Short mmCIF file of C-alpha atoms in Angstrom, two decimals:
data_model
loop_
_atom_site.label_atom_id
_atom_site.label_comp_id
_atom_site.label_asym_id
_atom_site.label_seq_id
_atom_site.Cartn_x
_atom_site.Cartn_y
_atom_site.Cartn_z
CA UNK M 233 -14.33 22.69 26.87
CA UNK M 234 -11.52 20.61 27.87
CA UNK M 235 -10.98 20.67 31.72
CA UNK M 236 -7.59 21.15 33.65
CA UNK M 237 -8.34 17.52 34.69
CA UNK M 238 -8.41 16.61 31.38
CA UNK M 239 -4.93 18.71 30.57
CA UNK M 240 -2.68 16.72 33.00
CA UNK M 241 -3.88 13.40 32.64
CA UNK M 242 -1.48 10.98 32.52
CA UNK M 243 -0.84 9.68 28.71
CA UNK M 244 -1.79 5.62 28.26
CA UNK M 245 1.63 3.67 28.59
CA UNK M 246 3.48 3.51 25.15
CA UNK M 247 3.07 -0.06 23.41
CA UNK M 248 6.97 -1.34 24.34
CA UNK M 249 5.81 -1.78 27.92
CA UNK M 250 2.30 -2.95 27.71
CA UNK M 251 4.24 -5.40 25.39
CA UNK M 252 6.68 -6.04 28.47
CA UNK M 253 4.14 -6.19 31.21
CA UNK M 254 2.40 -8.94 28.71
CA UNK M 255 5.64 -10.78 27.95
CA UNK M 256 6.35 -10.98 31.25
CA UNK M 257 3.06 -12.30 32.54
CA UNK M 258 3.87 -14.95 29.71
CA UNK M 259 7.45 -16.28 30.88
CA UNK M 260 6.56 -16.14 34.45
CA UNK M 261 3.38 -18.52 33.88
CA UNK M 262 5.86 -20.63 32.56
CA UNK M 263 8.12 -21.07 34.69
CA UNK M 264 5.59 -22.84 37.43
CA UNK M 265 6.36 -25.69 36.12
CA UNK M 266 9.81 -25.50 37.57
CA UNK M 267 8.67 -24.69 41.13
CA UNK M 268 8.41 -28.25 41.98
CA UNK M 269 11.48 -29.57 40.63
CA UNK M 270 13.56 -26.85 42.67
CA UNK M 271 11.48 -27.06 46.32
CA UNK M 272 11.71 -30.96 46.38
CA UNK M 273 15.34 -30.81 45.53
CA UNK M 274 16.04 -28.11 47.85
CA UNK M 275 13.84 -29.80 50.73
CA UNK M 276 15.82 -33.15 50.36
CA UNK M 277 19.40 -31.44 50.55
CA UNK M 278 22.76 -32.56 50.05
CA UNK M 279 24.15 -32.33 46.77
CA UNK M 280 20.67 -32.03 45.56
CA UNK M 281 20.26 -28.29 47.05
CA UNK M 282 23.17 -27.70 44.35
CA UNK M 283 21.06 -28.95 41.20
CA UNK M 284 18.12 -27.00 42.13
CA UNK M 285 20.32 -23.64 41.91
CA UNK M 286 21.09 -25.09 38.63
CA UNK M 287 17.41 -24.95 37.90
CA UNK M 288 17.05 -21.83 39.15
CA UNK M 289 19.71 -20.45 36.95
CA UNK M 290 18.88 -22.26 33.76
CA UNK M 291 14.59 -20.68 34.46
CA UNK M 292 16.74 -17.23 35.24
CA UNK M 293 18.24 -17.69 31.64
CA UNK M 294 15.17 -18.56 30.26
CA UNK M 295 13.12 -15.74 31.54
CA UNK M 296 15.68 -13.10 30.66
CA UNK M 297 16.44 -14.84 27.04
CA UNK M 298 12.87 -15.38 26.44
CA UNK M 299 11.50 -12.10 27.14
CA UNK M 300 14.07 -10.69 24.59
CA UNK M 301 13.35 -12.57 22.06
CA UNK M 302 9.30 -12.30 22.61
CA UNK M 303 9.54 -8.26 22.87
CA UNK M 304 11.55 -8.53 19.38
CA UNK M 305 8.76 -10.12 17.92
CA UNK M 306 5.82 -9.08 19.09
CA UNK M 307 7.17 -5.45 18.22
CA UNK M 308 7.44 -6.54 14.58
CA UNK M 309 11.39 -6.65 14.35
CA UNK M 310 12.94 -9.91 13.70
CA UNK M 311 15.90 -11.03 15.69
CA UNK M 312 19.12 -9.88 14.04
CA UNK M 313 22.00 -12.80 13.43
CA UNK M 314 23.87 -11.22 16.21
CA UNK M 315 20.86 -11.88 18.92
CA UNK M 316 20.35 -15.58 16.99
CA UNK M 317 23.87 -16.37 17.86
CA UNK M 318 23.50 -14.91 21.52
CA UNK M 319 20.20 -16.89 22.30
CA UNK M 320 22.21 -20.56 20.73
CA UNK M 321 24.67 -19.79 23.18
CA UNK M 322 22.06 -19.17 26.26
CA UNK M 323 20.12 -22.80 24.97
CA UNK M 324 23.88 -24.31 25.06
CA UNK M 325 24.22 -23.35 28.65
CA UNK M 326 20.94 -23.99 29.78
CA UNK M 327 21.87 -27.84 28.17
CA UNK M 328 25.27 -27.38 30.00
CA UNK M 329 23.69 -27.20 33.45
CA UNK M 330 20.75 -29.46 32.38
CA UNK M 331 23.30 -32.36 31.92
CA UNK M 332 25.44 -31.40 34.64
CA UNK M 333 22.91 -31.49 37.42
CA UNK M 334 21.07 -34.76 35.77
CA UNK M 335 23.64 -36.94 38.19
CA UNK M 336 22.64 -35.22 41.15
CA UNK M 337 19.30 -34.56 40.61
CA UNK M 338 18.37 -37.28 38.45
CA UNK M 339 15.16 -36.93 35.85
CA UNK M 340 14.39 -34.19 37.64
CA UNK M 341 17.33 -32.34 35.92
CA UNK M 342 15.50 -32.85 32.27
CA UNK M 343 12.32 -30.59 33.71
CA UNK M 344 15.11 -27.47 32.30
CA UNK M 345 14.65 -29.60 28.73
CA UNK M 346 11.15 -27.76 27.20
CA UNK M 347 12.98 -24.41 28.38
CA UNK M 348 15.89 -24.86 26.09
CA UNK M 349 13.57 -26.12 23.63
CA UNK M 350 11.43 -22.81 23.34
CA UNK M 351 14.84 -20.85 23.73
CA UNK M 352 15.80 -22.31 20.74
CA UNK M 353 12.76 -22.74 18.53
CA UNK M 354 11.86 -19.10 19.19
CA UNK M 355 15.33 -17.79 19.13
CA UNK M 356 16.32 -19.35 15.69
CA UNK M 357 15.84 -19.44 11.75
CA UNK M 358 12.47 -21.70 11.50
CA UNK M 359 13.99 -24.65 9.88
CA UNK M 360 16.96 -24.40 12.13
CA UNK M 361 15.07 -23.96 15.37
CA UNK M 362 13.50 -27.32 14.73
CA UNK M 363 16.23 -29.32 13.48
CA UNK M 364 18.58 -28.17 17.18
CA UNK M 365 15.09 -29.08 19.16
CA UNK M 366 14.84 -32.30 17.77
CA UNK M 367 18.27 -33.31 17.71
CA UNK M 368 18.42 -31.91 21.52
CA UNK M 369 15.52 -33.99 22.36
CA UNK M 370 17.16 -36.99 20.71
CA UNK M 371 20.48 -36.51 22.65
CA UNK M 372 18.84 -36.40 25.69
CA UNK M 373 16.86 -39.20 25.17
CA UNK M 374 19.95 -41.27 24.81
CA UNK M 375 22.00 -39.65 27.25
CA UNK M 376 19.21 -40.14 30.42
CA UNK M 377 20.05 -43.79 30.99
CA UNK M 378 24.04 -43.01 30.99
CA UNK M 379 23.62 -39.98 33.19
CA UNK M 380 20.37 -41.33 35.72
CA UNK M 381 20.49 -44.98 35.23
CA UNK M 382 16.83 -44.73 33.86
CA UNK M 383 15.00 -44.05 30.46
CA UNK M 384 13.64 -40.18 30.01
CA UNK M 385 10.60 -39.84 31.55
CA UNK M 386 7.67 -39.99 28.59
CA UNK M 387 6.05 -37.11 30.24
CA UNK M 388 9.15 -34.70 30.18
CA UNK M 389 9.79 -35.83 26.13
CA UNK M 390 6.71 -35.05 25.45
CA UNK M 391 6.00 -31.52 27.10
CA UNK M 392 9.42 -30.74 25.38
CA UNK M 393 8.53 -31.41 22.00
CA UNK M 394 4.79 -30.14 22.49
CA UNK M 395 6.66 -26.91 23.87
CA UNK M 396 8.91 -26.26 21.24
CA UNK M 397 6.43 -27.20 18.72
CA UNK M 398 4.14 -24.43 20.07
CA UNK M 399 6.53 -21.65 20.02
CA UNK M 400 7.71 -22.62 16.56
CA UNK M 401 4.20 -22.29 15.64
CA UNK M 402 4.22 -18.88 17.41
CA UNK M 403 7.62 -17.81 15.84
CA UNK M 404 5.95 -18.49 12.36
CA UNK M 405 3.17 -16.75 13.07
CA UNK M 406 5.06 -13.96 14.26
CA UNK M 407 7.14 -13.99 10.88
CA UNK M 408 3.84 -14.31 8.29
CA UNK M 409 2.86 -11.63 10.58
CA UNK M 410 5.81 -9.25 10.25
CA UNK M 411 5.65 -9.92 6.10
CA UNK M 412 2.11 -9.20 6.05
CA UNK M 413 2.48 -6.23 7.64
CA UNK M 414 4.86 -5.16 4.99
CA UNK M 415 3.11 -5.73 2.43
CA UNK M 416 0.00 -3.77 3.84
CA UNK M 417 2.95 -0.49 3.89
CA UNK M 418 4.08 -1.61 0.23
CA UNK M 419 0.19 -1.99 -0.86
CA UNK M 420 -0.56 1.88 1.14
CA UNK M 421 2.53 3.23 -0.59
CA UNK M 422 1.40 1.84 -4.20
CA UNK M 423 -2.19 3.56 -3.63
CA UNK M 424 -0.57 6.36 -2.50
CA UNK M 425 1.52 7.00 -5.63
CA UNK M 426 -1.15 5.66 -7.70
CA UNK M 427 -3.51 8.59 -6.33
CA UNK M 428 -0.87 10.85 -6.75
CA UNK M 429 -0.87 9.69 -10.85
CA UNK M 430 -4.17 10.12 -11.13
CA UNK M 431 -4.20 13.76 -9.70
CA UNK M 432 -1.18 14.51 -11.85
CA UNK M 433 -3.01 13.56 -14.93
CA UNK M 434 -6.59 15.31 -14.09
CA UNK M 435 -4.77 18.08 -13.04
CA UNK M 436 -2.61 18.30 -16.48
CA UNK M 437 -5.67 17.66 -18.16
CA UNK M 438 -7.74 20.53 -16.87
CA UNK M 439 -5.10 22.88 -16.50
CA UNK M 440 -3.81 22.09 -20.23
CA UNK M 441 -6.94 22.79 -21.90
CA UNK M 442 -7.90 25.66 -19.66
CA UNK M 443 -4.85 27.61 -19.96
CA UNK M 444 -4.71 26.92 -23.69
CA UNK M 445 -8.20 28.11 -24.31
CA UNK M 446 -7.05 31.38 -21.97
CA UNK M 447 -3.87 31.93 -23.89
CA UNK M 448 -5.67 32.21 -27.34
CA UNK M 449 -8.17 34.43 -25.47
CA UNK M 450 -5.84 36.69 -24.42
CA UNK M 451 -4.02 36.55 -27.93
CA UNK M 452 -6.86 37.56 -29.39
CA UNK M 453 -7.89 40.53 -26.69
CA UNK M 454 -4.77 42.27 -27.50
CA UNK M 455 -4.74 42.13 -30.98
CA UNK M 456 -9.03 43.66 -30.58
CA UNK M 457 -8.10 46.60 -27.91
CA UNK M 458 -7.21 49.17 -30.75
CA UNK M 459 -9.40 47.24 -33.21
CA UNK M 460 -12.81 46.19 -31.92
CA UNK M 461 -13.01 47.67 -27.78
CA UNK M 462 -16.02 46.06 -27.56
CA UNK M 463 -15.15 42.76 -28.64
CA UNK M 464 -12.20 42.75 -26.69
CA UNK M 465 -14.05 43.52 -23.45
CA UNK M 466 -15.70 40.03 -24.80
CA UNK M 467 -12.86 38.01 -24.66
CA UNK M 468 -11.90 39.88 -21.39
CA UNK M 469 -15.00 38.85 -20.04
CA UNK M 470 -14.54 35.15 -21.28
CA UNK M 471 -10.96 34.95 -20.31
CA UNK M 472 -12.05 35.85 -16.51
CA UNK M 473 -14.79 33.31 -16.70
CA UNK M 474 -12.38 30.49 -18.37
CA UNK M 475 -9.76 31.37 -15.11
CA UNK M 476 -12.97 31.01 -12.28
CA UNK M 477 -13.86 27.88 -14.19
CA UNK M 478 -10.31 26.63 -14.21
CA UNK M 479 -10.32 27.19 -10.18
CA UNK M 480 -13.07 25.45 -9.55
CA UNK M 481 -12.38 22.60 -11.89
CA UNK M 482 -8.64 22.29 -10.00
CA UNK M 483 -10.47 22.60 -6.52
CA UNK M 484 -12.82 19.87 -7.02
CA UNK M 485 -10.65 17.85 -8.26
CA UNK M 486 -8.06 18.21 -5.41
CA UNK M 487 -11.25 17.29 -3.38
CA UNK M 488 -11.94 14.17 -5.42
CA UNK M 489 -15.39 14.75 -6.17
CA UNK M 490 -14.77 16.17 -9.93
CA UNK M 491 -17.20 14.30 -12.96
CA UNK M 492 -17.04 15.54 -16.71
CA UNK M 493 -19.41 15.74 -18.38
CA UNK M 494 -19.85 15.02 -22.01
CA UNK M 495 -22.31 17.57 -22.90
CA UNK M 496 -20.75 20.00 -21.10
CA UNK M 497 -17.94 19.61 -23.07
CA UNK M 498 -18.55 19.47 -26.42
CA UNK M 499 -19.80 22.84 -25.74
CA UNK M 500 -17.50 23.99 -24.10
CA UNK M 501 -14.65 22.25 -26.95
CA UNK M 502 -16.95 24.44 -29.83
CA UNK M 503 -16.74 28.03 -28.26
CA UNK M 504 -12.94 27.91 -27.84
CA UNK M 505 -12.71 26.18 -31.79
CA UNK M 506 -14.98 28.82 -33.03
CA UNK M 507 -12.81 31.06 -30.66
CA UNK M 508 -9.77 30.22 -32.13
CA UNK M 509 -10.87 30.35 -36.00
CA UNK M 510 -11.70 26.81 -36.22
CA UNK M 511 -14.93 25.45 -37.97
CA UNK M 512 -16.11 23.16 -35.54
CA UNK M 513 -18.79 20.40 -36.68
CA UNK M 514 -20.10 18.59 -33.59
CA UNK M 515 -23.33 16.58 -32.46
CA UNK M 516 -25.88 18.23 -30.70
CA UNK M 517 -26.72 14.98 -28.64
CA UNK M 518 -24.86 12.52 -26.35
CA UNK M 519 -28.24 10.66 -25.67
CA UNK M 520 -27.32 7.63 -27.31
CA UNK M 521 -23.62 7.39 -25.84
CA UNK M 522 -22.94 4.30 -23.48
CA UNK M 523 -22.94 6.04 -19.48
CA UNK M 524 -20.30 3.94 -18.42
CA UNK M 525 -18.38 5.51 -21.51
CA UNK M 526 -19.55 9.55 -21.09
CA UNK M 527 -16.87 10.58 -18.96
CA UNK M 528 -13.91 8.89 -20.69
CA UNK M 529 -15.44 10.59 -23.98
CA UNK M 530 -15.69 13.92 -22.24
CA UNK M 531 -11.94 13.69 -21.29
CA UNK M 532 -10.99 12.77 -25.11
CA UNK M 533 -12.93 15.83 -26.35
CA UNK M 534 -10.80 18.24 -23.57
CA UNK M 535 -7.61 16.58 -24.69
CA UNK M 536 -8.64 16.45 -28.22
CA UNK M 537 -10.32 20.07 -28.44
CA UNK M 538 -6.20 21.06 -26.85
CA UNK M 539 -4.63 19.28 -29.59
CA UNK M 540 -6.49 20.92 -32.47
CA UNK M 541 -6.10 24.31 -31.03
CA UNK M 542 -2.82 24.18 -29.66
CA UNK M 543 -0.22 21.87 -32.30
CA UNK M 544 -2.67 21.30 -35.38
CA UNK M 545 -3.02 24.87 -37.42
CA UNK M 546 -6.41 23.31 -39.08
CA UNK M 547 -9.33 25.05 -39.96
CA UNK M 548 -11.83 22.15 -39.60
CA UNK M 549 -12.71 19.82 -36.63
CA UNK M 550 -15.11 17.27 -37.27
CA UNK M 551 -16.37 15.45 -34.13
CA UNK M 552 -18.62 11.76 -34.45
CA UNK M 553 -19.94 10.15 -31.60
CA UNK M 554 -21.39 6.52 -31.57
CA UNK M 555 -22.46 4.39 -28.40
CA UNK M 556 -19.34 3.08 -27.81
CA UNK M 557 -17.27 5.21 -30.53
CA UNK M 558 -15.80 8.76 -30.72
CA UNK M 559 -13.76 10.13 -33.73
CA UNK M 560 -12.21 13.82 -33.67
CA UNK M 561 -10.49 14.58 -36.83
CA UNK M 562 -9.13 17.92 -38.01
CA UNK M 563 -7.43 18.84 -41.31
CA UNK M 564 -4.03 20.50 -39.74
CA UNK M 565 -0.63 19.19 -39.91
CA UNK M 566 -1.03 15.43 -38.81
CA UNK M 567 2.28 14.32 -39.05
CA UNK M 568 4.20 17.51 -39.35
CA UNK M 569 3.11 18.35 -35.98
CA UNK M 570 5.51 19.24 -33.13
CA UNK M 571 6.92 16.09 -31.83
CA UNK M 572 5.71 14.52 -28.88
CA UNK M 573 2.32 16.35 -29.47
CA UNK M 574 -0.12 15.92 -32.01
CA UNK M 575 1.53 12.53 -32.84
CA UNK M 576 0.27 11.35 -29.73
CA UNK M 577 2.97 10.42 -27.46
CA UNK M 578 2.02 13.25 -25.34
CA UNK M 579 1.17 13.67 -21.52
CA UNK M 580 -2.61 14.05 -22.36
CA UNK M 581 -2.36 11.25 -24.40
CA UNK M 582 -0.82 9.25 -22.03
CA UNK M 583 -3.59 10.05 -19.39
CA UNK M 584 -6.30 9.22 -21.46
CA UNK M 585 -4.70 5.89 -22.44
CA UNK M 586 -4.67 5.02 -19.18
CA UNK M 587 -8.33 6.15 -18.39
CA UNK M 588 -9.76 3.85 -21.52
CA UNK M 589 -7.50 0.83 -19.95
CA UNK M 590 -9.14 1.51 -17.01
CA UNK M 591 -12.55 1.10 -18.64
CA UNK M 592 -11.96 -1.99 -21.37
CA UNK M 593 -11.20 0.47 -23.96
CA UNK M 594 -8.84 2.16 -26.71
CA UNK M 595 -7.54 4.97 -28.00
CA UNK M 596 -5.79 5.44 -31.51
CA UNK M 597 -4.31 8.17 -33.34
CA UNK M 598 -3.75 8.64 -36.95
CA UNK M 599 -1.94 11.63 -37.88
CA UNK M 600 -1.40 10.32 -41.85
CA UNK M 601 -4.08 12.99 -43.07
CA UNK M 602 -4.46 15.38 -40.53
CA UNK M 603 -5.16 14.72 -36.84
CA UNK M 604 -7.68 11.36 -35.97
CA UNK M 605 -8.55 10.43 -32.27
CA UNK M 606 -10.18 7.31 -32.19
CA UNK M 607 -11.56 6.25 -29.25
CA UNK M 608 -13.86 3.59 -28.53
CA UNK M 609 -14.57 -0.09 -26.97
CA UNK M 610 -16.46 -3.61 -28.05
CA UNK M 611 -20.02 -3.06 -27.67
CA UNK M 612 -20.64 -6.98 -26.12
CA UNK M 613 -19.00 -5.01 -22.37
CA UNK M 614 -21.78 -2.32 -23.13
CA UNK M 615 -24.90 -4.16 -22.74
CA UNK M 616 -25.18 -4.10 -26.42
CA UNK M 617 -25.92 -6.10 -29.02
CA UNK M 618 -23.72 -6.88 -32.30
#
């Protein structure tokens, strides 16, 4: 039983701000570094106190800049070319009042260099990112002596190209990441529709053949009520039978659990022929057929034992089963069937086309002499021998 405790508990904070409390915790680690550049400045006073408030601002620009751009990513959005443009301009100032304050403050000034560095490599296209951090490096690097009267420090070159390499690294990461994420949707979205193919075919399948079989019933019950009562109580009693069946094939299959079964329905293919006033000549054995090959065969038969009854007008249906062969053939139109139907460019026909691909096999209809279903595959992917 849940208690009233449990009722009002307060809900887990939504991902956007654990992402902020985490991006946060990120910049401000950061931006130690700069804590000794701005007390010493500000301790030793004079024009000095004024550089250090340049620090100050440029970290200030960084943090804010930063935190954007990291909550963009880490979200899975990537920056639009609005927000690229916006962070260029935030590095450009940050370089602004890195240069500016490098006379009073001397290399001290250049500690703001690995911060417009990240800005930038995070902030922009890959490719771009690195070309502007190099070529900001470089210009400070030949600026320093001009603007301090000494070389840049090796130290501060170095933590700014190590800096900027690292968040390129992270803002590639974060890019295979967002692609890889799409195509995980794109890859749910094909199984989806591919499971939603399947069920469309089983569910044609069984419903075709079920609903034929119950249409001819109930033809043939209404022409027997005046005629034969007894034998149309029969075919009453079939029909209702034929509709529970029908159910319970559609069910399971909506569960995903549904097998055919080959036996089952060859017998079930020579009541409705012999139903419908067809000779029907079929094995009495699938013993010898291949397993992995049973329940493709069992799905020919259905859409087979449909065909004959439903488009061919023959009086003859001749089944032969091999290991890895069937053969349905009937004596009705063939050719002169309805289009689409028994010249196999149907929806059944489609389905089990599909089904034998699926499996390493075929399917090929003749309709030259009557009706042919041919379906088979090479023995060699049977476990059999030439």
């Amino acid at each position: 039983m849940t208690t009233p405790e449990a009722t009002t508990q307060k809900p887990s904070r939504p991902r956007s701000e654990r992402l902020s409390a985490t991006t946060w915790l990120w910049v401000v680690f950061w931006l130690i570094f700069l804590v000794q550049p701005v007390t010493s400045n500000i301790t030793a006073g004079g024009g000095r106190t004024a550089g250090a408030c340049i620090l100050i601002a440029g970290g200030l620009l960084y943090g804010i800049q930063t935190t954007r751009i990291m909550r963009r990513m880490w979200s899975g959005r990537p920056l639009t070319t609005t927000e690229q443009s916006i962070t260029g301009l935030v590095a450009m100032v940050m370089t602004g009042g890195m240069l500016a304050a490098a006379p009073l403050l001397g290399q001290s000034a250049f500690a703001l260099l690995p911060y417009c560095v990240v800005v930038l490599a995070l902030g922009s296209a890959i490719k771009v990112g690195a070309t502007l951090a190099l070529s900001l490096c470089a210009a400070t690097y030949a600026l320093s002596p001009s603007l301090t009267g000494k070389p840049l420090e090796t130290g501060l070159l170095f933590a700014a190209l190590a800096s900027g390499a690292a968040a390129g690294l992270g803002a590639f990461s974060a890019a295979r990441g967002r692609e890889a994420e799409v195509a995980r949707e794109d890859a749910a979205l094909l199984r989806v529709q591919e499971e939603r193919n399947r069920m469309a075919r089983d569910l044609h399948d069984i419903l075709g053949h079920s609903l034929t079989v119950i249409t001819m019933k109930a033809e043939l019950a209404g022409k027997l009520v005046d005629l034969d009562p007894a034998k149309a109580k029969e075919q009453i009693a079939e029909l209702e039978q034929l509709s529970r069946s029908a159910l319970a094939d559609v069910r399971t299959t909506v569960s995903g659990y549904r097998e055919m079964s080959l036996s089952g329905e060859i017998a079930r293919a020579r009541t409705a022929l012999t139903d419908a006033g067809v000779r029907a000549d079929m094995p009495m054995s699938v013993d010898a057929v291949s397993p992995d090959l049973r329940e493709l065969f069992a799905w020919a038969v259905r859409e087979a034992t449909t065909n004959v009854i439903r488009h061919s007008g023959a009086s003859r249906c001749t089944m032969t089963i091999e290991p890895t062969r069937l053969v349905v053939a009937d004596d009705g139109r063939g050719s002169d069937a309805t289009p689409g139907t028994a010249a196999g460019s149907g929806n059944g026909l489609a389905g089990l086309r599909e089904r034998a691909e699926a499996v390493g096999a075929s399917v090929a209809v003749d309709t030259s002499d009557g009706f042919r279903l041919t379906v088979g595959a090479p023995p060699r992917n049977y476990g059999e021998t030439r």
